[in-house]
CSV table of C-alpha atoms in Angstrom, one decimal:
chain,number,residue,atom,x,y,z
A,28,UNK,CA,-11.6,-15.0,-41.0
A,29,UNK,CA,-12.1,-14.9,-44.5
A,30,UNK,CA,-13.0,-11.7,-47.0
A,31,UNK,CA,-16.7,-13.1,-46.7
A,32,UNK,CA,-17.3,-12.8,-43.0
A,33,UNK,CA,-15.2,-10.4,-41.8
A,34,UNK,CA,-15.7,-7.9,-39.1
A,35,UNK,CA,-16.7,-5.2,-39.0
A,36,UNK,CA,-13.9,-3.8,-36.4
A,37,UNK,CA,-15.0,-0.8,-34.6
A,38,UNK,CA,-12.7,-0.7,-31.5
A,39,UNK,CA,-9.7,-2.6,-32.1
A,40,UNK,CA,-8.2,-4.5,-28.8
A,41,UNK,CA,-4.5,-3.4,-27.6
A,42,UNK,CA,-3.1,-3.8,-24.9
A,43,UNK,CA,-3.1,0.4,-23.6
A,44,UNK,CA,-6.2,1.2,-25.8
A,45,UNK,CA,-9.5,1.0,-25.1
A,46,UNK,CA,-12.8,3.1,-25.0
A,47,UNK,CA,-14.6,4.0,-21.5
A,48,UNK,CA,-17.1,6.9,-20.5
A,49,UNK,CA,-15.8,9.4,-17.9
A,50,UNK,CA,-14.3,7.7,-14.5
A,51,UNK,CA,-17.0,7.4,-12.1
A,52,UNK,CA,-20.0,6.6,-14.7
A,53,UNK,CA,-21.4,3.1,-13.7
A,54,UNK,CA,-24.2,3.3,-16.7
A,55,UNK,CA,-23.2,4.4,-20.2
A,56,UNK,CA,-23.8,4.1,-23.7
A,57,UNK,CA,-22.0,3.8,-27.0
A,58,UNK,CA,-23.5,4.5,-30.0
A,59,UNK,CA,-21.6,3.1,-33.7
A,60,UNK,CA,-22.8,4.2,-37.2
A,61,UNK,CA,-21.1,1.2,-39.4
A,62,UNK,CA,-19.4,2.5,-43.0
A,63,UNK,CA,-21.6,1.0,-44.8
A,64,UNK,CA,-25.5,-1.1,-44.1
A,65,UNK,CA,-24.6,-5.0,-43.0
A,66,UNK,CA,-26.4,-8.1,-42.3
A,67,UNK,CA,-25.3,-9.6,-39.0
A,68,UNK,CA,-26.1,-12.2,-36.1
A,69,UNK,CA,-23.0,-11.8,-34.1
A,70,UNK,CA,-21.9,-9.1,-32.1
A,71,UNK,CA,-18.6,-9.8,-30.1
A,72,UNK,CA,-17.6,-7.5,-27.0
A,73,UNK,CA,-14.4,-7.8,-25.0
A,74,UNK,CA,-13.4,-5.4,-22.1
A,75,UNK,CA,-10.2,-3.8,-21.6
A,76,UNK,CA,-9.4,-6.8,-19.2
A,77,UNK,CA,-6.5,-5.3,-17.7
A,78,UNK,CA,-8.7,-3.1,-16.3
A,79,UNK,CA,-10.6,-6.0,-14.7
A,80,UNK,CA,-14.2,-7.4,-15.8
A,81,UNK,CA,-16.4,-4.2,-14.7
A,82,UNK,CA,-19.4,-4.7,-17.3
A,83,UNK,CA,-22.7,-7.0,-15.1
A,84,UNK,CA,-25.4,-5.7,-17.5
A,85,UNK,CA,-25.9,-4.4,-20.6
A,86,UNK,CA,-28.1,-4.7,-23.8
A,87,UNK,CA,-27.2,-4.4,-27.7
A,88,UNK,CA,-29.8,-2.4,-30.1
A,89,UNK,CA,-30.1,-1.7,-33.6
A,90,UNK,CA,-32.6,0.9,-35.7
A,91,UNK,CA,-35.0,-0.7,-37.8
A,92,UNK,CA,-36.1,0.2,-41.3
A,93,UNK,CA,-38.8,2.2,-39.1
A,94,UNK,CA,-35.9,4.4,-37.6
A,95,UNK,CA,-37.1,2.8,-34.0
A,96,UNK,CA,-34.1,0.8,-31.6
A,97,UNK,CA,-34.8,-2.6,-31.6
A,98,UNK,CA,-32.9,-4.8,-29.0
A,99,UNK,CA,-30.9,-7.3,-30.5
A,100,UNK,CA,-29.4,-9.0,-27.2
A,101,UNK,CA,-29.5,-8.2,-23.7
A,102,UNK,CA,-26.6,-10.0,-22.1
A,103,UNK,CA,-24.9,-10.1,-17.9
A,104,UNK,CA,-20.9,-10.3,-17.5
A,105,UNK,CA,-18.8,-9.4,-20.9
A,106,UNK,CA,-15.5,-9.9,-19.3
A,107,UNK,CA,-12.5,-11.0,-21.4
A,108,UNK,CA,-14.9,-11.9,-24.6
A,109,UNK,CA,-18.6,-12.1,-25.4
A,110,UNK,CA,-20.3,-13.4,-28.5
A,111,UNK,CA,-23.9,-12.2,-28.7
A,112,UNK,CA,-25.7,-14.3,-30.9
A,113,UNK,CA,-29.1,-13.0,-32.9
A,114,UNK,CA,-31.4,-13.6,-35.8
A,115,UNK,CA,-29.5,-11.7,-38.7
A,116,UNK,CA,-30.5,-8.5,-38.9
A,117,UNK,CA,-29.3,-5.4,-41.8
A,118,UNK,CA,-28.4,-2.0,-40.3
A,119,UNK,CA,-26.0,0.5,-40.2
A,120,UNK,CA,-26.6,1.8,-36.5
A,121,UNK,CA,-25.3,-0.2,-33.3
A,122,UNK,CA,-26.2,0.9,-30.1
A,123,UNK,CA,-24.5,-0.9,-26.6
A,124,UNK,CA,-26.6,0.4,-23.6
A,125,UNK,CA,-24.3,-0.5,-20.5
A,126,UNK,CA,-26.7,-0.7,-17.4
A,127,UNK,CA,-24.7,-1.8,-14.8
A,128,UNK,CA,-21.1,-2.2,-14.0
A,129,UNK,CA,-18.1,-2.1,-11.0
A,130,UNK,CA,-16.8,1.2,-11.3
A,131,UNK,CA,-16.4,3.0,-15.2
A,132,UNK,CA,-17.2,0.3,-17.8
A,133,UNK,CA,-14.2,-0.2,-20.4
A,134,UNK,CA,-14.4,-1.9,-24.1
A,135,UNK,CA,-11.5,-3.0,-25.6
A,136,UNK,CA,-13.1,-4.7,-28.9
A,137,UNK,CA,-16.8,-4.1,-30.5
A,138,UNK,CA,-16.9,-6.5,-33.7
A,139,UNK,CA,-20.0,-7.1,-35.6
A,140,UNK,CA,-20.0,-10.3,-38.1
A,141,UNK,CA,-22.1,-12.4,-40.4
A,142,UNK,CA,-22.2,-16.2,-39.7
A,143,UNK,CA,-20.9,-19.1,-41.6
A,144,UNK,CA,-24.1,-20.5,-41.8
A,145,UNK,CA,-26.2,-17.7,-42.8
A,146,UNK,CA,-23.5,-16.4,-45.8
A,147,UNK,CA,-24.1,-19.9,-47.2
A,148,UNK,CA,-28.3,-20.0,-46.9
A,149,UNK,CA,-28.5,-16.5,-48.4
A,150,UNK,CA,-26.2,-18.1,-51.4
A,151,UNK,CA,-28.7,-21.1,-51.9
């Protein structure tokens, strides 16, 4: 992708890297403060999946300009990629509440990006 809607890359997916709460733990959260504040309407999620697809349930928040989580996506099976799809929203905060999984979840990628679409109507 282009300068213009770039990630935001917050776990970056290789092969013998990849984040996971303590062994055991089916529910978990991660919690991401971004650089900088950024519009966005995609989030995309990939396990580590040469650990297998663990992740069944999980939901993806943001803080509002109140300070309050507000869910942005609440999504089943990541597996080898996800693409959550929203209305755009600006924050700096990213919250993934994992609810249910086989075993300890693992995350391998966490991007957050600004559509084609929406970059051009904000230009208009």
């Amino acid at each position: 992708m282009d300068g213009e809607h770039a990630a935001t890359q917050v776990l970056c997916e290789e092969s013998d890297m990849f984040w996971c709460p303590s062994e055991g733990t089916e529910l978990a959260w991660l919690e991401v403060e971004l650089p900088e504040e950024k519009r966005f309407d995609r989030v995309v999620l990939m396990e580590h999946i040469r650990s297998g697809q663990r992740i069944e349930r999980f939901t993806l928040e943001t803080k509002g300009e109140s300070g309050d989580w507000q869910e942005l996506y609440r999504g089943t099976i990541v597996g080898h990629k996800r693409i959550c799809s929203f209305e755009p929203f600006t924050a700096r905060t990213i919250r993934l509440t994992i609810h249910e999984s086989r075993w300890y979840p693992t995350l391998s990628w966490l991007g957050v990006y600004l559509s084609k679409q929406e970059v051009h109507e904000a230009g208009d």
